[in-house]
Short mmCIF file of C-alpha atoms and ligand atoms in Angstrom, two decimals:
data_model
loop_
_atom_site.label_atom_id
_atom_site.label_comp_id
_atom_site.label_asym_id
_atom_site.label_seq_id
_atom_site.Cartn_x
_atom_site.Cartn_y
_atom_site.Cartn_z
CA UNK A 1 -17.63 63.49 109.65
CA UNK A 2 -13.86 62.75 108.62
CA UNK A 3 -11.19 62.42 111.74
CA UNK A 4 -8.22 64.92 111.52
CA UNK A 5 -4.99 64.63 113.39
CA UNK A 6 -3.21 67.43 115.33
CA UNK A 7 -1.10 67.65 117.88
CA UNK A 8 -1.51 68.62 121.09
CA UNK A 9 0.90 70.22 123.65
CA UNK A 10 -1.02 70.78 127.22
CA UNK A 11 2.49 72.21 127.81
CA UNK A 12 2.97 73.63 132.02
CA UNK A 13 1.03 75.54 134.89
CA UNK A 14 -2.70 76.34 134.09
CA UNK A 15 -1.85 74.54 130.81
CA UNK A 16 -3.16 70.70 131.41
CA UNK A 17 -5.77 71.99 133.02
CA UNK A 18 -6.99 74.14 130.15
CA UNK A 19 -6.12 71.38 126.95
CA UNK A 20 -8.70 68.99 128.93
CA UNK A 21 -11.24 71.38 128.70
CA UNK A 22 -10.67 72.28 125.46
CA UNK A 23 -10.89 68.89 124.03
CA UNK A 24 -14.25 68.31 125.92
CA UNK A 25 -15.64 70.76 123.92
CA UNK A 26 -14.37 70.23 120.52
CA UNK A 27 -15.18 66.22 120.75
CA UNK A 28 -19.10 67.68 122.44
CA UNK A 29 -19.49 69.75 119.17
CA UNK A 30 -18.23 66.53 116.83
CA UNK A 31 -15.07 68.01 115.76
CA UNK A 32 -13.60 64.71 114.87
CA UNK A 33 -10.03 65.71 115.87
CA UNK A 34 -8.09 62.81 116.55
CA UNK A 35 -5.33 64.27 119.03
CA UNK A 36 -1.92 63.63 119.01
CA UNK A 37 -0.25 64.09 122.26
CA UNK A 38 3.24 65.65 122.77
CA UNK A 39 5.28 67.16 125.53
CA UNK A 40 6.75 70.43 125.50
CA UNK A 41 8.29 72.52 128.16
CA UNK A 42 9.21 71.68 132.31
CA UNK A 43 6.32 69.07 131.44
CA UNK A 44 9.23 67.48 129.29
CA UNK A 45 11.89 68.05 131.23
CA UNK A 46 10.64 65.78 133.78
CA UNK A 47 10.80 63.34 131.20
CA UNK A 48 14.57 63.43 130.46
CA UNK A 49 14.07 65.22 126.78
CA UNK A 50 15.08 68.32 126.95
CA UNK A 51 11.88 71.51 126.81
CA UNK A 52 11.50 70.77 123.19
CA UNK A 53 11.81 67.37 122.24
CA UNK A 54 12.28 66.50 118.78
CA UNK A 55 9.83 63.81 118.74
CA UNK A 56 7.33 66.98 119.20
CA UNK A 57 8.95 69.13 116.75
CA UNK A 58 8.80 66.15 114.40
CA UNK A 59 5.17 64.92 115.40
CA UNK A 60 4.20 69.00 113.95
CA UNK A 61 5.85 68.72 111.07
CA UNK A 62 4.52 65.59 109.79
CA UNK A 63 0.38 66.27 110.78
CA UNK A 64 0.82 70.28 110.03
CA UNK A 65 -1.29 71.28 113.20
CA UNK A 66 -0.91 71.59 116.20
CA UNK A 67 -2.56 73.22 119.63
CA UNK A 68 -0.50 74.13 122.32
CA UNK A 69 -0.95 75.09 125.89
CA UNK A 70 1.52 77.32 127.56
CA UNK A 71 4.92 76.50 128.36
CA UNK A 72 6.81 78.53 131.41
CA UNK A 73 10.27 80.18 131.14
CA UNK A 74 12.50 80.93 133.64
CA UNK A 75 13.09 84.62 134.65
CA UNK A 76 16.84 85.85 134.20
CA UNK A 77 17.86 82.43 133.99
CA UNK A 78 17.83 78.62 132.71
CA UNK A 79 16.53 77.56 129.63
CA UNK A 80 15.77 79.79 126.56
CA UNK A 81 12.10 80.17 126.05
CA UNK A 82 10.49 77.01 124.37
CA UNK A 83 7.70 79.07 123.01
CA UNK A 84 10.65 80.87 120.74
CA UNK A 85 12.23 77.91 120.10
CA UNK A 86 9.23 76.19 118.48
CA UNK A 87 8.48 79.23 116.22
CA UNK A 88 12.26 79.22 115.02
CA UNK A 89 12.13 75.62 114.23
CA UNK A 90 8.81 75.88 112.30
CA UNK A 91 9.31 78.91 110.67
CA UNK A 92 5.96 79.90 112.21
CA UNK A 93 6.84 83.49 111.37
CA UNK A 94 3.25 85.07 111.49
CA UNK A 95 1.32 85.62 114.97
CA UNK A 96 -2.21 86.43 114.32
CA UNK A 97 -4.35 87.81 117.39
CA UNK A 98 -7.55 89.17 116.95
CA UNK A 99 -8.70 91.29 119.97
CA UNK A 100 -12.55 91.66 120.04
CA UNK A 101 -15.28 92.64 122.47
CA UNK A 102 -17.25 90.04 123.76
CA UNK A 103 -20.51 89.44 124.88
CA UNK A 104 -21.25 89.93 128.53
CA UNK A 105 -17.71 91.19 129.15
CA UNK A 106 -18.12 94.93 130.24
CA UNK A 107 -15.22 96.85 129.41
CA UNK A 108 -14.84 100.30 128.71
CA UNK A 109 -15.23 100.62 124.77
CA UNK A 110 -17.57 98.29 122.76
CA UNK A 111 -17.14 96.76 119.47
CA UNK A 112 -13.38 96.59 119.69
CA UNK A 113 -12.54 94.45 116.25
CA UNK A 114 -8.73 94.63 115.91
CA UNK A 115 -6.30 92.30 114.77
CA UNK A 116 -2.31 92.29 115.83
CA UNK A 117 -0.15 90.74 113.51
CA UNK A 118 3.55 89.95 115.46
CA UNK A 119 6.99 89.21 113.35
CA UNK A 120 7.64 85.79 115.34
CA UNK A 121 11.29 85.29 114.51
CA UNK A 122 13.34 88.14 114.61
CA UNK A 123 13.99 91.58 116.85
CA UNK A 124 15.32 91.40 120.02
CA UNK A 125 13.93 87.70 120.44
CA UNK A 126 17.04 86.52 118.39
CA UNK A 127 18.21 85.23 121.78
CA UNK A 128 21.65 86.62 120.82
CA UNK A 129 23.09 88.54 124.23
CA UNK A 130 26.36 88.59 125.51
CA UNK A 131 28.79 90.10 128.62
CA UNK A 132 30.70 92.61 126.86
CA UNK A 133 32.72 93.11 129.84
CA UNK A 134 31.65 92.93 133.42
CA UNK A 135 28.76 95.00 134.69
CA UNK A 136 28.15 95.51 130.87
CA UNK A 137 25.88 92.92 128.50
CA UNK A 138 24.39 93.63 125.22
CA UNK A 139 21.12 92.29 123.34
CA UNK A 140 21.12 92.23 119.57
CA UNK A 141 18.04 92.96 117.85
CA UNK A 142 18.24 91.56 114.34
CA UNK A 143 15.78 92.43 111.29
CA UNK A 144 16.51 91.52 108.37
CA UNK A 145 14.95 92.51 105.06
CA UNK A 146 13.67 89.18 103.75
CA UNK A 147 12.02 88.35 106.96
CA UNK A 148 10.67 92.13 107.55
CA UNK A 149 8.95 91.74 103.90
CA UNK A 150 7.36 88.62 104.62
CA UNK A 151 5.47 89.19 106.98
CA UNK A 152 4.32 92.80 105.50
CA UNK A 153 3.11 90.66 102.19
CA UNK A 154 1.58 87.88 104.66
CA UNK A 155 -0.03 90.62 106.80
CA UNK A 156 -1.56 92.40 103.48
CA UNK A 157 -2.50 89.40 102.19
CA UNK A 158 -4.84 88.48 104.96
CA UNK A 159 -5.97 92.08 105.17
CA UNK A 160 -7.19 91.56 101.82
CA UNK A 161 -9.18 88.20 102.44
CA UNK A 162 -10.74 89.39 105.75
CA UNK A 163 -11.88 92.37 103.95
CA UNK A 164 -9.99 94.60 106.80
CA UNK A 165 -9.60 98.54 105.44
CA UNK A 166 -6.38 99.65 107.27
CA UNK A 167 -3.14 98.84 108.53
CA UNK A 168 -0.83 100.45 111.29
CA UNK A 169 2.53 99.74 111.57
CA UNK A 170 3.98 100.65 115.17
CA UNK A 171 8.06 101.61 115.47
CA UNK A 172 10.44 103.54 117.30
CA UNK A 173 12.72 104.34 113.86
CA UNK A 174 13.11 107.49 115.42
CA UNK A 175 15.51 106.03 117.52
CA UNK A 176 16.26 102.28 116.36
CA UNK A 177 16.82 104.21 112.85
CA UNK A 178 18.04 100.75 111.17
CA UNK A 179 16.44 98.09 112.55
CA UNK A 180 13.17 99.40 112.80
CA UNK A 181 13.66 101.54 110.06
CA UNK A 182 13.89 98.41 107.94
CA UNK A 183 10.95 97.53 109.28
CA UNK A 184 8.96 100.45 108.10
CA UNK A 185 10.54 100.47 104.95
CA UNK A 186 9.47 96.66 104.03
CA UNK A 187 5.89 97.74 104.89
CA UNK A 188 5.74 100.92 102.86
CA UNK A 189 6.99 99.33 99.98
CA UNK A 190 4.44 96.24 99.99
CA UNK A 191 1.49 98.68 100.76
CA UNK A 192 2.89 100.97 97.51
CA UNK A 193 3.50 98.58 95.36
CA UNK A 194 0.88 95.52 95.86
CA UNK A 195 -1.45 96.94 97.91
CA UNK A 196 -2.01 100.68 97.86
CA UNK A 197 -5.74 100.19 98.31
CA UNK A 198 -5.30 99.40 102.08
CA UNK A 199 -5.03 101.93 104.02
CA UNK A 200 -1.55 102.44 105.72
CA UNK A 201 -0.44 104.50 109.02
CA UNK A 202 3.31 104.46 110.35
CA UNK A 203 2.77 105.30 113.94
CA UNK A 204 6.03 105.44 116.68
CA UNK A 205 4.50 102.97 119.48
CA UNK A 206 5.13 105.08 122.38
CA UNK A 207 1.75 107.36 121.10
CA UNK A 208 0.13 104.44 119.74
CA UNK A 209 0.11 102.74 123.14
CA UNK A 210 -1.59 105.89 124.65
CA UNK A 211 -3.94 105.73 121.55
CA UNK A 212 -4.69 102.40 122.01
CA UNK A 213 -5.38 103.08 125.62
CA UNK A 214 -7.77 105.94 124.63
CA UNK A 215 -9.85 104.18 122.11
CA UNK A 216 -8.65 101.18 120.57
CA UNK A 217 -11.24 101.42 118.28
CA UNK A 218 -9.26 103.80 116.39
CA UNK A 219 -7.47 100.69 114.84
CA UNK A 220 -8.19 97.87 112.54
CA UNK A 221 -4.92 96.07 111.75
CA UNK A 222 -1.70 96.49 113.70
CA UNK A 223 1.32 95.35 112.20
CA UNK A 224 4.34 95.06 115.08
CA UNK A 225 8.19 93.24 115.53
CA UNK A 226 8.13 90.57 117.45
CA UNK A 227 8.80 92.39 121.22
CA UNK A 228 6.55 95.58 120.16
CA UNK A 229 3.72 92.26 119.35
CA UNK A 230 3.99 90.58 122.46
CA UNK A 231 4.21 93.55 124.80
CA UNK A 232 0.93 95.16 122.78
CA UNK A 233 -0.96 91.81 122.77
CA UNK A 234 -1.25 92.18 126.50
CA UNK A 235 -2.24 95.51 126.61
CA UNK A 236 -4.79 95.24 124.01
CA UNK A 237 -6.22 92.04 126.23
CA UNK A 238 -6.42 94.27 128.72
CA UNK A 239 -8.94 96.17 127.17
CA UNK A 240 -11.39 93.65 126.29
CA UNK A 241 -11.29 91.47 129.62
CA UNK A 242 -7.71 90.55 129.68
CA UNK A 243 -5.60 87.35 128.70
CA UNK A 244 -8.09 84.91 129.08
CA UNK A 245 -10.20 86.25 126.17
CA UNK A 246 -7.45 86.43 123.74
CA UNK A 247 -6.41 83.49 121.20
CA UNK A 248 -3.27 83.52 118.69
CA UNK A 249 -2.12 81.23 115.86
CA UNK A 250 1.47 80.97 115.28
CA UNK A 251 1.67 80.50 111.34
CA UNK A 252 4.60 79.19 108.74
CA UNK A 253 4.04 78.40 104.91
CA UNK A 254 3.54 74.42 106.43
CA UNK A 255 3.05 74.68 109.89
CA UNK A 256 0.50 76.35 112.52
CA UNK A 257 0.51 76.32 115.91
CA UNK A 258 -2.48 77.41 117.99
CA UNK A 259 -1.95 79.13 121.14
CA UNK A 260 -3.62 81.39 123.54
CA UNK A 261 -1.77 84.84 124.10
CA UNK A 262 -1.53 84.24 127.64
CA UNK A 263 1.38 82.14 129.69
CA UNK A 264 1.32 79.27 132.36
CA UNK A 265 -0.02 81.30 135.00
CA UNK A 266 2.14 79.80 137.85
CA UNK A 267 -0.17 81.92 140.17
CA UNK A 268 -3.49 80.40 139.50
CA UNK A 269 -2.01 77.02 138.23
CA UNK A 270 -3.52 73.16 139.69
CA UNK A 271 -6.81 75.54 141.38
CA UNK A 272 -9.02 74.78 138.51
CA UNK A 273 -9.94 77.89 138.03
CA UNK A 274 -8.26 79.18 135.01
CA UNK A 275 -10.46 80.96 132.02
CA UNK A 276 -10.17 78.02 128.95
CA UNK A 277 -12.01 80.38 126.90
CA UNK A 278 -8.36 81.67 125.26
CA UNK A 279 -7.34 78.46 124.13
CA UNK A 280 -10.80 77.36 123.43
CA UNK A 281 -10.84 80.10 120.83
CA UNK A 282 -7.46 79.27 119.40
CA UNK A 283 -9.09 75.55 118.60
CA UNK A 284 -11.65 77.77 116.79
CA UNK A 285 -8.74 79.20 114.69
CA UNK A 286 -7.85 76.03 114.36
CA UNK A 287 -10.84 74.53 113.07
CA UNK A 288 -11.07 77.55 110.32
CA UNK A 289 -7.52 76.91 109.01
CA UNK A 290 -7.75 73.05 109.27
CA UNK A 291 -11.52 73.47 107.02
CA UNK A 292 -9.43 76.01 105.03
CA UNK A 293 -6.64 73.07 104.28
CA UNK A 294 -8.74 70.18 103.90
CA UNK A 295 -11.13 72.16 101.62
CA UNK A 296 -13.81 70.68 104.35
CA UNK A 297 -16.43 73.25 105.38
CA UNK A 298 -18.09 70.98 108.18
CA UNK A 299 -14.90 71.89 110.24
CA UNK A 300 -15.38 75.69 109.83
CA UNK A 301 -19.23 74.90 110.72
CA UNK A 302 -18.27 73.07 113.91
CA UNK A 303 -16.09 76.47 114.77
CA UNK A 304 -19.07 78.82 114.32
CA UNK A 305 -21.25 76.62 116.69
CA UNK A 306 -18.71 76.36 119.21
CA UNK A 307 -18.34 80.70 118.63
CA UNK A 308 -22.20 81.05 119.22
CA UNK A 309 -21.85 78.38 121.87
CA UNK A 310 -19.36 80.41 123.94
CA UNK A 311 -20.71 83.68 123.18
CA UNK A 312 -23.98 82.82 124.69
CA UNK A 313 -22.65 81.29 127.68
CA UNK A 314 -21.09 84.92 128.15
CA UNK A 315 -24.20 86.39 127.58
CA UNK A 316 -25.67 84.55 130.00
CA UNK A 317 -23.82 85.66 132.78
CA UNK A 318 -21.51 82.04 132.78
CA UNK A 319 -17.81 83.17 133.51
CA UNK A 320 -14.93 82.31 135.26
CA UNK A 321 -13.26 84.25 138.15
CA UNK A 322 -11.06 86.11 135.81
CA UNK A 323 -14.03 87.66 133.99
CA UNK A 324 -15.65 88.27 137.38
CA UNK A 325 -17.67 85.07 137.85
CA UNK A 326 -17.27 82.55 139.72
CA UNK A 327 -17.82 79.37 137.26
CA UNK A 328 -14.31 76.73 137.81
CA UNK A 329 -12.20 75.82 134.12
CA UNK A 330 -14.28 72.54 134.09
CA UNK A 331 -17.55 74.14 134.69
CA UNK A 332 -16.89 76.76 131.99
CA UNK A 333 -16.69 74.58 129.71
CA UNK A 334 -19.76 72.54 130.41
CA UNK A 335 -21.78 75.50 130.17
CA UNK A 336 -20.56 75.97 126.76
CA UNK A 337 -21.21 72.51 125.80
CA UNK A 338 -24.25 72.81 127.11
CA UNK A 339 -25.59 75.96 124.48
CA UNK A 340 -23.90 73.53 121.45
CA UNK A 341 -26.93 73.06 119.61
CA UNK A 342 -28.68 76.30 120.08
P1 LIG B 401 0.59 84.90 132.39
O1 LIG B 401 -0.14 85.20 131.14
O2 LIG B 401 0.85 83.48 132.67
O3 LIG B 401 -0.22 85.52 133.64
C1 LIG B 401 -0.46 86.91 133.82
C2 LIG B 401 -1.70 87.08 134.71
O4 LIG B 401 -2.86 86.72 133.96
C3 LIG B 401 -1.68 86.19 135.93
O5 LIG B 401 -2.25 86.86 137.02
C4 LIG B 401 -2.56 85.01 135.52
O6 LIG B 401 -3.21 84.37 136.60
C5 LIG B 401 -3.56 85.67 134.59
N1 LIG B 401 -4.02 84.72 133.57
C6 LIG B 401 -3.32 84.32 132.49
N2 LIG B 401 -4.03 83.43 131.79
C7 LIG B 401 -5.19 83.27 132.44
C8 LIG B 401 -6.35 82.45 132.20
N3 LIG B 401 -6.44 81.64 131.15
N4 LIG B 401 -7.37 82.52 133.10
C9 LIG B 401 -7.29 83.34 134.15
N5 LIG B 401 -6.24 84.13 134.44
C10 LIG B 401 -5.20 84.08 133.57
O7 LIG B 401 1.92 85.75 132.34
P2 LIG B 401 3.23 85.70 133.25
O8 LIG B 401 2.86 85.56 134.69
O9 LIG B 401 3.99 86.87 132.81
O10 LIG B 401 4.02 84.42 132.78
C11 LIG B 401 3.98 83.16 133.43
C12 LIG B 401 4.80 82.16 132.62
O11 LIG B 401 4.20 81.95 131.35
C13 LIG B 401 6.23 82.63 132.35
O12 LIG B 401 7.08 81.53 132.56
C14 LIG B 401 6.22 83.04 130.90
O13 LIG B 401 7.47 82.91 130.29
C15 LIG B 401 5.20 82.08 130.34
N6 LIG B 401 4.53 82.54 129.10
C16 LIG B 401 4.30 81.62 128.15
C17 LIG B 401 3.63 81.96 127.00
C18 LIG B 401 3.37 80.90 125.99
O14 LIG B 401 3.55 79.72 126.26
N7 LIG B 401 2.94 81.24 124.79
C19 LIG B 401 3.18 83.34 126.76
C20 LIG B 401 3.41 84.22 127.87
C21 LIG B 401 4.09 83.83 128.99
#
């Protein structure tokens, strides 16, 4: 098989820890990824070059690819968040995260098949805050039209190739009657116009959370600015076995960046004991897009056996403490690469 480049970021906390396991797997399975390493984050800090280097920034934009680990931001303070910064500087407007049920993971609902599609530029995430006067600061939340109808086209669009029947927008245009009004707007008119044979739902997020908490099989596509997509990620982990189960891509018209939904997990971090299964599924995405690319099926092939791979290791009881097993980040992934070839 044919080597492929793509970057790599391990990026900070459970992070490094994760990325190695990760790559185990994909070279086990014969990926032929040739990684390209890069720093990213307190990880390049220490280095002298700033959270988000340009040699990293740079490193993306010339090989197209890249998977990243986590990178920590401060709370209330210090440096703006790198994650934002890289999807600003890419253009990596689209965040795709499919939520499913897995194998072996008990939850409360089966067959959860839902996919959240996040705005990654705009909304309250322009960064743009300021002291009014003291004791009083302001946040502005930006949307603007050619961004807002975007990523309704690019969410419609992939509704369309996956062969996915319905699409819910959550808002609050009841109250944030321009910005998110804008938002609803730009969706309406791309379902109307280009795609009226998708079904379309406007629902105001406060009720869609409690629906989603009900039955999240209620939903098929959800279509969210960038805070509303972040904050409804997590809950909709939550509901299949939580943030180590979830993967994301972070996708421009040249770039991608593959990322799990979850963050550095300070907590956990340098025990070995974090769930790789997050990232290990954003490789997956990975591989898909990459075979998509290249026009090389072999890579999407290697993806579906590393799928069944991990899937069975679920169903076999092998899980990590997070999932309610006791298997170590390293060990996960051995049992994985163990079930590679059937
Ligand atoms: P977090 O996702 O790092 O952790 C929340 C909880 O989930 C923790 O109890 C953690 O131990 C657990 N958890 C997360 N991933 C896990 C995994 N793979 N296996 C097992 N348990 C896992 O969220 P938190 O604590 O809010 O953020 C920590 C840092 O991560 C912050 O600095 C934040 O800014 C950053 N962050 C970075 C993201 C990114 O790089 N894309 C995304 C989200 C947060």
């Amino acid at each position: 098989m044919k080597t492929y480049q793509a970057v790599l970021i391990p990026g900070d906390g459970i992070g490094p820890e994760i990325t190695v396991a990760v790559k185990k797997v994909l070279s086990a399975a014969g990926a032929g990824i040739e990684w390209i390493e890069r720093k990213a984050g307190i990880a390049a800090l220490a280095d002298g070059s700033g959270v988000m280097p340009e040699e990293t920034i740079e490193a993306i934009q010339e090989h197209q690819v890249g998977l990243k680990g986590p990178c920590t931001t401060p709370v209330g303070k210090g440096f703006s968040s790198v994650n934002v910064q890289l999807r600003k500087r890419l253009d990596l407007y689209a965040a795709v995260r499919p939520v499913r049920s897995l194998p072996g993971v008990k939850t409360r609902f089966e067959n959860v098949d839902l996919i959240i599609i996040r705005e990654n530029t705009e909304g309250l995430y322009s960064g743009v805050e300021n002291e009014v006067t003291p004791g009083v600061v302001m946040s502005m939340k930006v949307a603007t039209e050619g961004a807002c109808s975007r990523i309704a086209k690019w969410a419609f669009r992939y509704a369309t190739q996956r062969k996915r029947k319905k699409i819910s927008v959550f808002h609050k245009a009841n109250i944030m009657k321009m910005t998110d009004g804008l938002f609803i707007k730009c969706a309406e008119e791309v379902h109307r116009i280009d795609y009226p044979n998708i079904e379309y739902e406007e629902v105001i997020i406060d009720a869609g959370c409690m629906k989603l908490v009900q039955d999240p099989t209620q939903f098929d596509m959800l279509l969210l600015e960038n805070l509303y997509g972040d904050v409804v990620s997590d809950l909709c982990a939550g509901q299949v076995g939580g943030l180590g189960v979830i993967p994301g891509a972070n996708i421009g018209d040249r770039e991608a960046v593959f990322e799990a939904v979850h963050g550095s997990a300070p907590d956990i971090a340098g025990k070995g004991v974090a769930n790789p299964l997050a990232l290990l599924m954003s490789a997956v995405m990975m591989l898909n897009h990459m075979s998509d690319k290249e026009h090389e099926p072999e890579l999407r092939e290697v993806g579906g056996k590393i799928k069944a791979a991990y899937n069975q290791a679920l169903s076999d009881g092998c899980k990590t403490r997070d999932l309610g097993g006791e298997l170590g980040t390293d060990e996960f992934a051995d049992r994985v690469i163990e079930r590679l070839n059937g």
